[in-house]
Coordinates of C-alpha atoms and ligand atoms in Angstrom, one line a residue:
M1 CA -4.8 -25.9 3.5
G2 CA -5.7 -22.5 2.0
A3 CA -7.4 -22.2 -1.4
L4 CA -5.2 -22.2 -4.5
R5 CA -4.9 -18.8 -6.0
S6 CA -3.0 -17.5 -8.9
V7 CA -0.5 -14.7 -8.1
Y8 CA 1.6 -13.1 -10.7
L9 CA 4.9 -11.7 -9.4
D10 CA 7.0 -11.7 -12.6
N11 CA 6.4 -8.2 -13.8
N12 CA 10.0 -7.7 -14.8
A13 CA 9.5 -10.4 -17.4
T14 CA 6.3 -8.9 -18.7
T15 CA 3.2 -7.1 -17.4
Q16 CA -0.6 -7.3 -17.9
M17 CA -1.8 -4.8 -20.4
R18 CA -3.9 -2.0 -19.0
P19 CA -7.6 -2.2 -20.1
E20 CA -7.4 1.4 -21.2
A21 CA -4.5 0.6 -23.5
L22 CA -6.4 -2.3 -25.1
E23 CA -9.5 0.0 -25.5
A24 CA -7.3 2.6 -27.2
M25 CA -5.9 0.0 -29.6
L26 CA -9.0 -1.7 -30.7
P27 CA -10.2 0.8 -33.3
Y28 CA -6.7 0.5 -35.0
L29 CA -7.2 -3.2 -35.2
K30 CA -10.6 -2.8 -36.7
E31 CA -12.0 0.1 -38.7
M32 CA -8.9 2.5 -38.5
Y33 CA -6.7 0.3 -40.6
G34 CA -5.1 3.0 -42.8
N35 CA -1.4 2.8 -43.6
P36 CA 0.1 6.0 -42.0
S37 CA 2.2 6.4 -45.2
S38 CA -1.0 6.7 -47.4
A39 CA -2.0 10.2 -48.4
H40 CA -5.8 9.6 -48.2
R41 CA -8.0 10.1 -45.1
F42 CA -7.5 6.6 -43.8
G43 CA -3.7 7.1 -43.8
R44 CA -3.9 10.6 -42.5
A45 CA -6.0 9.5 -39.5
T46 CA -3.5 6.9 -38.3
K47 CA -0.5 9.2 -39.1
T48 CA -1.9 11.9 -36.8
R49 CA -2.4 9.4 -34.0
I50 CA 1.2 8.2 -34.3
S51 CA 2.4 11.8 -34.1
E52 CA 0.3 12.2 -30.9
A53 CA 1.7 9.0 -29.5
R54 CA 5.3 10.2 -30.2
E55 CA 4.5 13.4 -28.3
V56 CA 3.4 11.4 -25.3
I57 CA 6.5 9.2 -25.2
A58 CA 8.8 12.2 -25.8
G59 CA 7.0 14.2 -23.0
A60 CA 7.5 11.3 -20.6
I61 CA 11.3 11.3 -21.0
G62 CA 11.8 15.0 -21.6
A63 CA 12.7 14.6 -25.3
N64 CA 11.6 16.3 -28.5
P65 CA 9.1 14.2 -30.5
E66 CA 11.4 14.2 -33.5
E67 CA 14.0 12.4 -31.3
V68 CA 11.7 9.4 -30.6
Y69 CA 11.7 6.5 -33.0
F70 CA 9.3 3.6 -32.6
T71 CA 10.7 0.1 -32.7
S72 CA 9.4 -3.4 -32.0
G73 CA 10.6 -3.3 -28.4
G74 CA 13.6 -3.2 -26.0
T75 CA 15.7 -5.7 -27.9
E76 CA 15.4 -3.8 -31.2
S77 CA 16.0 -0.4 -29.5
D78 CA 19.2 -1.8 -28.0
N79 CA 20.3 -3.2 -31.3
L80 CA 19.6 0.0 -33.2
A81 CA 21.3 2.1 -30.5
I82 CA 24.5 0.1 -30.3
K83 CA 25.0 -1.2 -33.9
G84 CA 23.4 1.9 -35.4
H85 CA 25.8 4.2 -33.6
A86 CA 28.9 2.0 -33.7
W87 CA 28.7 1.6 -37.5
A88 CA 28.0 5.2 -38.1
D89 CA 30.8 6.4 -35.9
K90 CA 33.5 3.8 -36.6
K91 CA 35.5 5.9 -39.0
A92 CA 35.3 9.1 -37.0
S93 CA 36.1 7.9 -33.5
G94 CA 37.1 4.2 -33.7
G95 CA 35.7 0.9 -32.9
H96 CA 35.8 0.7 -29.1
I97 CA 32.7 0.1 -27.0
V98 CA 32.3 0.1 -23.2
T99 CA 29.6 -1.8 -21.4
S100 CA 29.0 -3.5 -18.1
T101 CA 28.9 -7.2 -17.0
I102 CA 25.3 -7.0 -15.9
E103 CA 23.6 -5.7 -19.0
H104 CA 20.6 -7.5 -20.5
P105 CA 21.4 -10.0 -23.3
A106 CA 19.9 -7.5 -25.8
V107 CA 23.0 -5.3 -25.1
L108 CA 25.6 -8.0 -24.2
E109 CA 24.9 -10.1 -27.2
V110 CA 25.0 -7.1 -29.6
C111 CA 28.4 -6.1 -28.1
K112 CA 29.7 -9.6 -28.4
Y113 CA 28.6 -9.7 -32.0
L114 CA 30.3 -6.4 -32.7
S115 CA 33.5 -7.6 -30.9
K116 CA 33.6 -10.5 -33.4
N117 CA 33.2 -8.1 -36.3
G118 CA 35.9 -5.6 -36.0
F119 CA 35.1 -3.7 -32.8
D120 CA 36.9 -3.8 -29.4
L121 CA 34.9 -4.2 -26.3
A122 CA 35.6 -3.4 -22.6
K123 CA 33.2 -4.8 -19.9
V124 CA 33.2 -2.9 -16.6
D125 CA 32.7 -5.0 -13.5
V126 CA 30.1 -4.2 -10.8
D127 CA 30.4 -4.3 -7.0
A128 CA 28.6 -6.9 -4.8
D129 CA 25.4 -4.9 -5.0
A130 CA 25.5 -4.9 -8.8
I131 CA 26.4 -1.2 -9.1
V132 CA 28.8 0.1 -11.7
D133 CA 31.4 2.5 -10.3
P134 CA 31.6 5.6 -12.6
E135 CA 35.4 5.8 -12.1
N136 CA 35.7 2.3 -13.6
V137 CA 33.9 3.6 -16.7
R138 CA 36.3 6.5 -16.9
E139 CA 39.3 4.1 -16.8
A140 CA 37.7 1.9 -19.5
I141 CA 37.3 4.7 -22.0
E142 CA 40.1 4.8 -24.6
D143 CA 41.0 7.3 -27.3
N144 CA 39.0 5.3 -29.8
T145 CA 35.9 4.7 -27.7
S146 CA 32.7 5.6 -29.6
L147 CA 30.0 4.4 -27.3
V148 CA 29.4 3.6 -23.6
T149 CA 26.2 1.6 -22.9
I150 CA 25.2 1.1 -19.3
M151 CA 21.6 0.1 -18.2
H152 CA 19.6 2.4 -16.0
A153 CA 18.3 -0.4 -13.7
N154 CA 19.0 -4.1 -13.8
N155 CA 16.2 -6.5 -14.7
E156 CA 17.3 -9.4 -12.3
V157 CA 18.2 -7.6 -9.1
G158 CA 16.8 -4.1 -9.7
S159 CA 20.0 -2.2 -8.8
I160 CA 19.8 1.4 -10.2
Q161 CA 23.0 2.5 -11.9
P162 CA 24.5 6.0 -11.4
V163 CA 23.8 6.8 -15.1
K164 CA 23.9 10.6 -14.6
E165 CA 27.4 10.4 -13.1
I166 CA 28.6 7.9 -15.7
A167 CA 27.1 10.1 -18.6
A168 CA 28.9 13.2 -17.2
I169 CA 32.3 11.4 -17.5
V170 CA 31.4 9.9 -20.9
K171 CA 30.4 13.4 -22.3
E172 CA 33.5 14.9 -20.8
K173 CA 35.5 12.5 -23.0
G174 CA 33.3 13.4 -26.0
V175 CA 31.8 9.9 -26.3
T176 CA 28.2 8.9 -27.0
M177 CA 26.2 7.5 -24.1
H178 CA 23.4 4.9 -24.4
S179 CA 21.2 3.6 -21.5
D180 CA 18.7 0.7 -21.5
A181 CA 15.8 2.1 -19.4
V182 CA 13.5 -0.7 -20.2
Q183 CA 13.1 -1.7 -16.5
S184 CA 13.3 1.8 -14.9
F185 CA 10.8 3.6 -17.1
L186 CA 7.6 4.5 -15.2
K187 CA 9.0 3.1 -12.0
I188 CA 11.6 5.9 -11.3
P189 CA 12.0 9.2 -13.2
V190 CA 13.7 8.9 -16.6
N191 CA 14.6 12.2 -18.2
V192 CA 17.1 12.2 -21.0
D193 CA 18.6 15.6 -20.2
D194 CA 18.8 14.9 -16.5
L195 CA 20.5 11.6 -17.1
G196 CA 22.6 13.2 -19.9
V197 CA 22.2 10.3 -22.3
D198 CA 22.3 10.4 -26.1
L199 CA 20.4 7.2 -26.7
L200 CA 17.8 5.5 -24.5
S201 CA 15.8 2.3 -25.0
L202 CA 12.2 1.7 -23.9
S203 CA 9.8 -1.2 -24.2
G204 CA 6.0 -1.3 -24.2
H205 CA 5.2 -4.6 -22.5
K206 CA 7.3 -3.9 -19.4
V207 CA 5.0 -0.9 -18.6
N208 CA 1.6 -2.5 -19.0
G209 CA 1.5 -1.8 -22.7
P210 CA 1.3 -4.3 -25.6
K211 CA 4.1 -6.6 -26.7
G212 CA 6.0 -5.9 -29.9
V213 CA 6.4 -2.2 -29.5
G214 CA 9.1 0.1 -28.0
A215 CA 11.0 3.2 -28.7
L216 CA 14.5 4.5 -29.0
Y217 CA 15.4 8.1 -28.1
I218 CA 18.1 9.4 -30.3
R219 CA 19.5 12.8 -29.3
K220 CA 19.6 15.3 -32.3
G221 CA 23.0 15.2 -33.9
T222 CA 24.0 11.7 -32.7
A223 CA 25.7 9.7 -35.6
M224 CA 23.3 6.9 -36.5
R225 CA 22.8 4.3 -39.2
P226 CA 19.5 2.5 -39.7
L227 CA 19.4 -1.3 -39.3
A228 CA 16.1 -2.0 -41.2
H229 CA 16.2 -0.4 -44.6
G230 CA 13.0 0.1 -46.6
G231 CA 10.6 2.9 -46.8
H232 CA 10.9 6.3 -45.2
H233 CA 9.2 5.2 -42.0
E234 CA 10.5 6.8 -38.8
R235 CA 12.4 9.4 -40.8
G236 CA 14.4 6.7 -42.6
M237 CA 15.7 5.3 -39.3
R238 CA 13.5 2.2 -39.3
G239 CA 11.9 0.9 -42.4
G240 CA 8.6 -0.9 -42.1
T241 CA 5.0 0.0 -41.8
E242 CA 4.4 1.1 -38.2
N243 CA 2.7 -1.1 -35.6
V244 CA -0.1 1.4 -35.3
A245 CA -2.2 -0.2 -32.7
G246 CA 0.9 -1.1 -30.6
I247 CA 2.1 2.4 -30.7
I248 CA -1.2 3.8 -29.6
G249 CA -1.5 1.3 -26.8
F250 CA 2.0 2.1 -25.7
A251 CA 1.3 5.8 -25.6
K252 CA -1.9 5.2 -23.6
T253 CA -0.2 3.2 -20.9
V254 CA 2.6 5.7 -20.7
E255 CA 0.1 8.5 -20.2
I256 CA -1.5 6.7 -17.3
G257 CA 1.6 5.2 -15.9
L258 CA 3.4 8.5 -15.8
A259 CA 0.5 10.2 -13.9
E260 CA 0.4 7.3 -11.4
M261 CA 4.1 6.7 -11.1
E262 CA 4.7 8.2 -7.7
D263 CA 1.8 6.5 -6.0
N264 CA 2.4 3.3 -7.8
S265 CA 6.1 3.1 -6.9
K266 CA 5.2 3.7 -3.3
R267 CA 2.8 0.8 -3.3
L268 CA 5.2 -1.5 -5.1
K269 CA 8.0 -0.6 -2.6
A270 CA 5.6 -1.2 0.4
M271 CA 4.7 -4.7 -0.9
R272 CA 8.3 -5.5 -1.8
D273 CA 9.7 -4.4 1.5
E274 CA 7.0 -6.3 3.4
L275 CA 7.8 -9.5 1.5
Q276 CA 11.5 -9.0 2.0
R277 CA 11.0 -8.4 5.8
R278 CA 8.7 -11.5 6.2
I279 CA 11.0 -13.8 4.3
A280 CA 14.0 -12.7 6.3
E281 CA 12.1 -13.1 9.5
T282 CA 10.6 -16.5 8.7
I283 CA 13.1 -18.4 6.6
P284 CA 16.7 -19.0 7.8
N285 CA 19.7 -18.8 5.5
V286 CA 18.4 -16.3 3.0
K287 CA 20.3 -13.4 1.4
L288 CA 19.1 -10.3 -0.5
N289 CA 20.7 -9.8 -3.9
G290 CA 21.0 -6.3 -5.3
H291 CA 21.4 -2.9 -3.6
P292 CA 19.4 -2.6 -0.4
E293 CA 18.2 0.9 -1.2
K294 CA 19.3 1.9 -4.8
R295 CA 16.9 -0.6 -6.2
L296 CA 13.7 -0.6 -8.4
P297 CA 10.7 -0.3 -6.1
G298 CA 9.1 -3.6 -7.1
T299 CA 12.1 -5.9 -7.5
L300 CA 13.1 -8.4 -4.9
N301 CA 15.8 -11.0 -5.6
M302 CA 16.7 -13.4 -2.8
S303 CA 18.9 -16.5 -2.5
F304 CA 17.8 -19.5 -0.4
E305 CA 20.7 -21.7 0.7
C306 CA 20.6 -25.4 -0.1
I307 CA 17.7 -25.0 -2.5
E308 CA 17.6 -25.7 -6.2
G309 CA 15.9 -22.7 -7.8
E310 CA 14.2 -24.7 -10.6
A311 CA 12.7 -27.1 -8.1
L312 CA 11.5 -24.1 -6.1
L313 CA 10.0 -22.5 -9.1
I314 CA 8.1 -25.6 -10.1
N315 CA 6.7 -26.1 -6.6
L316 CA 5.7 -22.5 -6.4
D317 CA 4.1 -22.7 -9.8
M318 CA 2.0 -25.7 -8.6
A319 CA 1.0 -23.5 -5.7
G320 CA -0.2 -20.8 -8.1
L321 CA 2.8 -18.4 -7.8
A322 CA 4.4 -17.1 -10.9
I323 CA 8.0 -16.1 -10.0
S324 CA 11.2 -16.3 -11.9
T325 CA 14.7 -17.6 -11.3
G326 CA 17.1 -15.0 -12.8
S327 CA 15.9 -13.4 -16.0
A328 CA 13.1 -14.7 -18.1
C329 CA 15.3 -14.8 -21.1
S330 CA 17.6 -17.3 -19.5
S331 CA 15.0 -19.6 -18.1
G332 CA 15.1 -22.9 -19.9
S333 CA 18.9 -22.9 -19.6
L334 CA 20.6 -24.1 -16.5
D335 CA 23.4 -21.6 -16.8
P336 CA 23.8 -19.6 -13.6
S337 CA 22.7 -16.0 -14.0
H338 CA 25.5 -13.8 -15.4
V339 CA 24.3 -10.9 -13.2
L340 CA 24.6 -12.8 -10.0
M341 CA 27.9 -14.2 -11.1
A342 CA 29.2 -10.7 -11.8
M343 CA 28.2 -9.8 -8.3
G344 CA 30.6 -12.5 -7.0
I345 CA 27.8 -14.8 -5.6
P346 CA 28.9 -18.4 -5.4
H347 CA 27.3 -20.8 -7.9
E348 CA 25.5 -23.0 -5.3
I349 CA 23.8 -19.8 -3.9
I350 CA 23.0 -18.5 -7.4
H351 CA 21.1 -21.7 -8.1
G352 CA 18.8 -21.0 -5.2
S353 CA 17.8 -17.5 -6.2
L354 CA 14.3 -16.2 -6.9
R355 CA 13.2 -12.9 -8.4
F356 CA 9.8 -11.5 -7.2
S357 CA 8.8 -8.5 -9.3
F358 CA 5.6 -6.6 -8.4
G359 CA 3.3 -4.7 -10.7
H360 CA 0.5 -2.3 -10.2
E361 CA -2.2 -5.0 -10.0
N362 CA -0.6 -6.7 -7.0
K363 CA -2.1 -6.3 -3.6
M364 CA -0.7 -6.8 -0.1
E365 CA -2.8 -10.1 0.0
D366 CA -0.4 -11.4 -2.6
V367 CA 2.4 -11.1 -0.1
D368 CA 0.3 -13.0 2.4
Y369 CA -0.2 -15.7 -0.1
V370 CA 3.5 -16.0 -0.9
M371 CA 4.2 -16.3 2.8
E372 CA 1.5 -19.0 3.1
K373 CA 3.2 -21.1 0.5
L374 CA 6.9 -20.3 0.3
P375 CA 8.1 -21.3 3.8
K376 CA 6.5 -24.7 3.4
V377 CA 8.0 -25.3 0.0
I378 CA 11.4 -24.3 1.3
D379 CA 11.1 -26.7 4.3
T380 CA 10.1 -29.6 2.0
L381 CA 12.9 -29.0 -0.4
R382 CA 15.5 -28.5 2.4
A383 CA 14.3 -31.7 4.0
I384 CA 15.4 -33.7 1.0
S385 CA 18.6 -31.7 0.3
P386 CA 21.8 -33.6 1.2
L387 CA 23.3 -30.1 2.0
W388 CA 20.8 -29.3 4.7
D389 CA 20.9 -30.5 8.3
V390 CA 17.2 -30.8 9.2
K391 CA 17.8 -31.4 12.9
K392 CA 20.0 -28.3 13.3
G393 CA 18.0 -26.2 10.9
R394 CA 21.1 -25.1 9.0
P395 CA 23.4 -26.1 6.1
I396 CA 25.8 -29.0 6.8
S397 CA 29.2 -27.5 7.4
L398 CA 32.3 -28.4 5.4
E399 CA 33.8 -30.4 8.3
E400 CA 30.5 -32.3 8.8
A401 CA 30.4 -33.0 5.1
A402 CA 34.1 -34.2 5.1
G403 CA 33.4 -36.3 8.2
G404 CA 30.5 -37.9 6.5
A405 CA 32.5 -38.6 3.4
L406 CA 35.3 -40.2 5.5
R407 CA 32.8 -42.5 7.1
H408 CA 31.8 -44.0 3.8
Ligands
LIG1 N1 16.4 -4.7 -21.7 C1 16.0 -5.0 -20.5 C2 16.7 -4.5 -19.3 C3 15.0 -6.0 -20.3 O1 14.7 -6.4 -19.1 C4 14.4 -6.6 -21.4 C5 13.4 -7.6 -21.3 O2 13.6 -8.6 -20.5 C6 14.8 -6.1 -22.7 C7 15.8 -5.2 -22.8 C8 14.2 -6.6 -24.0 O3 12.9 -6.0 -24.2 P1 11.9 -6.6 -25.2 O4 11.3 -7.8 -24.6 O5 10.8 -5.5 -25.4 O6 12.6 -6.9 -26.5

């Protein structure tokens, strides 16, 4: 038996903070405690650093600094983008919103809330690889559509959406376009002009920054209403004293992550592809979920037939492996993943799905470790599954199951 290690492969849920980000933050948790709104030297010092951080985030997405608004993370950015625009624009264009069936709950739940409060909602389906067809978005847009919100890359299966093509259609119709780029940022290029979006959400803790900080890009001229009223923070768009240390840590990780993006993404993809290849080669009856190529470099979602994902997760956790079934937000609930359901995957297969998500600290040895543990756990679980024929090494067929039932 090999030694027990601890391997973290849940980087789409959250990431380890870069030491450089922590170092950059520390002074702002100690001696540099001035309120950026204060006129004295303590306040001016932190205000300057926030301006610099804003420039870093803006530069990373090709925006102007005055179009970047700091928030508490991806969820708040999505809320502000969707509610903020929907409320501001309702009179002018109407109350219709278009989204997709595979969005993160931070988008879907906001849309659901609005649909119960005077707005109409259209949800565009995805194909079997979890990709939105831009033509379906065109069809969903009505005369009174005020916002289209489609994520850049999916958090569960990693499929990358054709946001540029979708935004071109949306703009042709004179509608505002939002994209949640929380998962794609610093893994693939994210440029607001290239994508053609008006609103774009980012989060710090998904990119090796601190938790509790994020940003919303708002293109100049986009109709917006704030959600949090208070002081004049963030040019009146988001009241509340800024998370100074968080903002500085976020900017630091973005600075490094952007410089390393190309190399890092190559490494993530190499590890991801190696794991995918070895799982497919070693374990029978497995299936890849998500687009084979148009996918985030570090994301691998696979279904294991005749396996209960929760049992798999617990067994792998005991073996030191941190992996997720579906999205982190839905763990704790036994509901099948809405993303895998939208892709048309049967319930029993969805329940045996695992998401491996690599980060920049992972090494190829981590793939070896997964392959040391995973096949054994799968064998053990299949051996006790009533749906698996151990002798034949395959699932029990419908006829066999019916025959078995008839004998009893
Ligand atoms: N959007 C996507 C696509 C995500 O994956 C997540 C986190 O799981 C969020 C939004 C929410 O971000 P945060 O945790 O910063 O609120």
